[in-house]
């Protein structure tokens, strides 16, 4: 009689997802989106910049030496979204129709929560543009107040939501869309 092994058998492996930016030989390539339908596509991304309460107060009171910290961060985020294809090698240049950067203080961090919403009517999504916008807005806040505090942390850069295209809607676990992000 054959003895049964007490070790658990590994679960059947799922087939690996095909990475669209890799060719058959593993070489990087830009995806051909010419056959995709043109649809409205929206992506929302966020990031947090964590700082000391004193630094947060300086920004909120408008006392930063370099000037309007949050205004500069909003403009930088918008500019970054529009130039994502120049920063991320395999991104397509897109005719972006909307970029909104919302920055809210969060005393629990303490710091700011940055949310970037990007919209396009096109053949590919704007997830990278939203992620880039949120990242650069956070970096700009850092740059504007680094003379006060060099130990700030940028955390939690992530995609919250995307709509449109063949893959449909994605929403990060626990994320509920707000009116600002869902309005055109």
C-alpha positions as a Python dict, from the first residue, in 0.01 Angstrom:
ca = {
    (1, 'X'): (0, 0, 0),
    (2, 'X'): (143, 340, -102),
    (3, 'X'): (190, 588, 173),
    (4, 'X'): (27, 932, 128),
    (5, 'X'): (246, 1236, 170),
    (6, 'X'): (141, 1475, 445),
    (7, 'X'): (282, 1773, 256),
    (8, 'X'): (25, 1993, 89),
    (9, 'X'): (29, 1988, -287),
    (10, 'X'): (81, 2331, -445),
    (11, 'X'): (-230, 2484, -596),
    (12, 'X'): (-242, 2487, -972),
    (13, 'X'): (-58, 2795, -1091),
    (14, 'X'): (-253, 3057, -1281),
    (15, 'X'): (-114, 3136, -1622),
    (16, 'X'): (100, 3449, -1612),
    (17, 'X'): (-69, 3763, -1738),
    (18, 'X'): (65, 3875, -2072),
    (19, 'X'): (255, 4203, -2041),
    (20, 'X'): (151, 4422, -2332),
    (21, 'X'): (475, 4622, -2332),
    (22, 'X'): (690, 4314, -2401),
    (23, 'X'): (740, 4160, -2742),
    (24, 'X'): (769, 3787, -2809),
    (25, 'X'): (1144, 3797, -2738),
    (26, 'X'): (1102, 3999, -2417),
    (27, 'X'): (1201, 4328, -2576),
    (28, 'X'): (1027, 4651, -2469),
    (29, 'X'): (779, 4790, -2718),
    (30, 'X'): (514, 5057, -2739),
    (31, 'X'): (167, 4902, -2762),
    (32, 'X'): (-23, 4958, -3087),
    (33, 'X'): (-357, 5107, -2979),
    (34, 'X'): (-479, 5192, -3329),
    (35, 'X'): (-735, 4910, -3324),
    (36, 'X'): (-887, 5012, -2990),
    (37, 'X'): (-1214, 5198, -2964),
    (38, 'X'): (-1204, 5566, -2874),
    (39, 'X'): (-1382, 5602, -2539),
    (40, 'X'): (-1390, 5846, -2250),
    (41, 'X'): (-1133, 5735, -1996),
    (42, 'X'): (-1078, 5874, -1647),
    (43, 'X'): (-816, 5785, -1387),
    (44, 'X'): (-784, 5902, -1027),
    (45, 'X'): (-462, 5858, -830),
    (46, 'X'): (-349, 5971, -488),
    (47, 'X'): (-42, 6027, -281),
    (48, 'X'): (34, 6148, 72),
    (49, 'X'): (307, 6374, 196),
    (50, 'X'): (372, 6331, 566),
    (51, 'X'): (537, 6610, 764),
    (52, 'X'): (563, 6752, 1113),
    (53, 'X'): (261, 6944, 1243),
    (54, 'X'): (469, 7262, 1251),
    (55, 'X'): (547, 7226, 879),
    (56, 'X'): (182, 7161, 798),
    (57, 'X'): (88, 7479, 988),
    (58, 'X'): (344, 7684, 794),
    (59, 'X'): (189, 7572, 465),
    (60, 'X'): (-171, 7620, 583),
    (61, 'X'): (-94, 7968, 719),
    (62, 'X'): (75, 8073, 393),
    (63, 'X'): (411, 8133, 563),
    (64, 'X'): (637, 7929, 334),
    (65, 'X'): (938, 8130, 216),
    (66, 'X'): (901, 8009, -145),
    (67, 'X'): (538, 8124, -169),
    (68, 'X'): (209, 7948, -248),
    (69, 'X'): (300, 7586, -182),
    (70, 'X'): (-32, 7429, -277),
    (71, 'X'): (-81, 7650, -584),
    (72, 'X'): (263, 7554, -713),
    (73, 'X'): (190, 7185, -643),
    (74, 'X'): (-138, 7200, -840),
    (75, 'X'): (29, 7360, -1142),
    (76, 'X'): (319, 7111, -1125),
    (77, 'X'): (75, 6818, -1113),
    (78, 'X'): (-113, 6948, -1417),
    (79, 'X'): (210, 7001, -1609),
    (80, 'X'): (334, 6653, -1514),
    (81, 'X'): (17, 6485, -1641),
    (82, 'X'): (56, 6661, -1976),
    (83, 'X'): (421, 6549, -2006),
    (84, 'X'): (396, 6191, -1883),
    (85, 'X'): (484, 6051, -2225),
    (86, 'X'): (815, 6241, -2204),
    (87, 'X'): (897, 6081, -1868),
    (88, 'X'): (769, 5723, -1899),
    (89, 'X'): (928, 5573, -2211),
    (90, 'X'): (642, 5355, -2339),
    (91, 'X'): (350, 5591, -2267),
    (92, 'X'): (157, 5738, -2557),
    (93, 'X'): (124, 6115, -2595),
    (94, 'X'): (-244, 6184, -2522),
    (95, 'X'): (-483, 6471, -2593),
    (96, 'X'): (-577, 6514, -2227),
    (97, 'X'): (-907, 6696, -2179),
    (98, 'X'): (-898, 6745, -1800),
    (99, 'X'): (-651, 6745, -1514),
    (100, 'X'): (-763, 6833, -1162),
    (101, 'X'): (-536, 6829, -859),
    (102, 'X'): (-708, 6832, -521),
    (103, 'X'): (-491, 6880, -213),
    (104, 'X'): (-643, 6840, 130),
    (105, 'X'): (-473, 6879, 467),
    (106, 'X'): (-490, 6573, 689),
    (107, 'X'): (-399, 6645, 1051),
    (108, 'X'): (-394, 6272, 1128),
    (109, 'X'): (-89, 6217, 903),
    (110, 'X'): (2, 6507, 958),
    (111, 'X'): (40, 6632, 602),
    (112, 'X'): (-153, 6646, 279),
    (113, 'X'): (-350, 6403, 67),
    (114, 'X'): (-307, 6477, -304),
    (115, 'X'): (-561, 6344, -551),
    (116, 'X'): (-514, 6375, -928),
    (117, 'X'): (-797, 6320, -1175),
    (118, 'X'): (-712, 6295, -1546),
    (119, 'X'): (-955, 6255, -1835),
    (120, 'X'): (-914, 6182, -2205),
    (121, 'X'): (-1126, 6066, -2494),
    (122, 'X'): (-892, 5828, -2666),
    (123, 'X'): (-769, 5477, -2737),
    (124, 'X'): (-565, 5426, -2422),
    (125, 'X'): (-606, 5507, -2056),
    (126, 'X'): (-465, 5784, -1839),
    (127, 'X'): (-360, 5587, -1532),
    (128, 'X'): (6, 5679, -1574),
    (129, 'X'): (-83, 6046, -1620),
    (130, 'X'): (-283, 6047, -1295),
    (131, 'X'): (-7, 5866, -1104),
    (132, 'X'): (257, 6101, -1242),
    (133, 'X'): (47, 6407, -1155),
    (134, 'X'): (-4, 6293, -795),
    (135, 'X'): (366, 6208, -756),
    (136, 'X'): (493, 6540, -893),
    (137, 'X'): (243, 6741, -688),
    (138, 'X'): (376, 6567, -374),
    (139, 'X'): (735, 6627, -485),
    (140, 'X'): (658, 6995, -538),
    (141, 'X'): (519, 7029, -186),
    (142, 'X'): (842, 6870, -63),
    (143, 'X'): (1052, 7111, -270),
    (144, 'X'): (861, 7415, -150),
    (145, 'X'): (913, 7342, 223),
    (146, 'X'): (1228, 7131, 236),
    (147, 'X'): (1415, 7423, 397),
    (148, 'X'): (1187, 7380, 699),
    (149, 'X'): (1184, 6998, 708),
    (150, 'X'): (1395, 6754, 510),
    (151, 'X'): (1245, 6443, 675),
    (152, 'X'): (906, 6461, 500),
    (153, 'X'): (787, 6135, 343),
    (154, 'X'): (594, 6077, 25),
    (155, 'X'): (380, 5767, 62),
    (156, 'X'): (85, 5579, -77),
    (157, 'X'): (111, 5671, -444),
    (158, 'X'): (-158, 5451, -597),
    (159, 'X'): (-432, 5427, -853),
    (160, 'X'): (-770, 5476, -686),
    (161, 'X'): (-995, 5436, -985),
    (162, 'X'): (-1006, 5408, -1362),
    (163, 'X'): (-1302, 5400, -1598),
    (164, 'X'): (-1342, 5347, -1969),
    (165, 'X'): (-1179, 5123, -2222),
    (166, 'X'): (-1208, 4752, -2282),
    (167, 'X'): (-1114, 4654, -1926),
    (168, 'X'): (-1393, 4868, -1780),
    (169, 'X'): (-1390, 5006, -1429),
    (170, 'X'): (-1128, 4946, -1161),
    (171, 'X'): (-1169, 5075, -809),
    (172, 'X'): (-911, 5025, -535),
    (173, 'X'): (-1036, 4833, -235),
    (174, 'X'): (-1200, 5072, 10),
    (175, 'X'): (-1211, 5363, -236),
    (176, 'X'): (-1543, 5534, -282),
    (177, 'X'): (-1549, 5788, -564),
    (178, 'X'): (-1623, 6143, -459),
    (179, 'X'): (-1823, 6395, -660),
    (180, 'X'): (-1510, 6588, -760),
    (181, 'X'): (-1343, 6286, -920),
    (182, 'X'): (-1651, 6159, -1101),
    (183, 'X'): (-1762, 6487, -1255),
    (184, 'X'): (-1637, 6586, -1598),
}
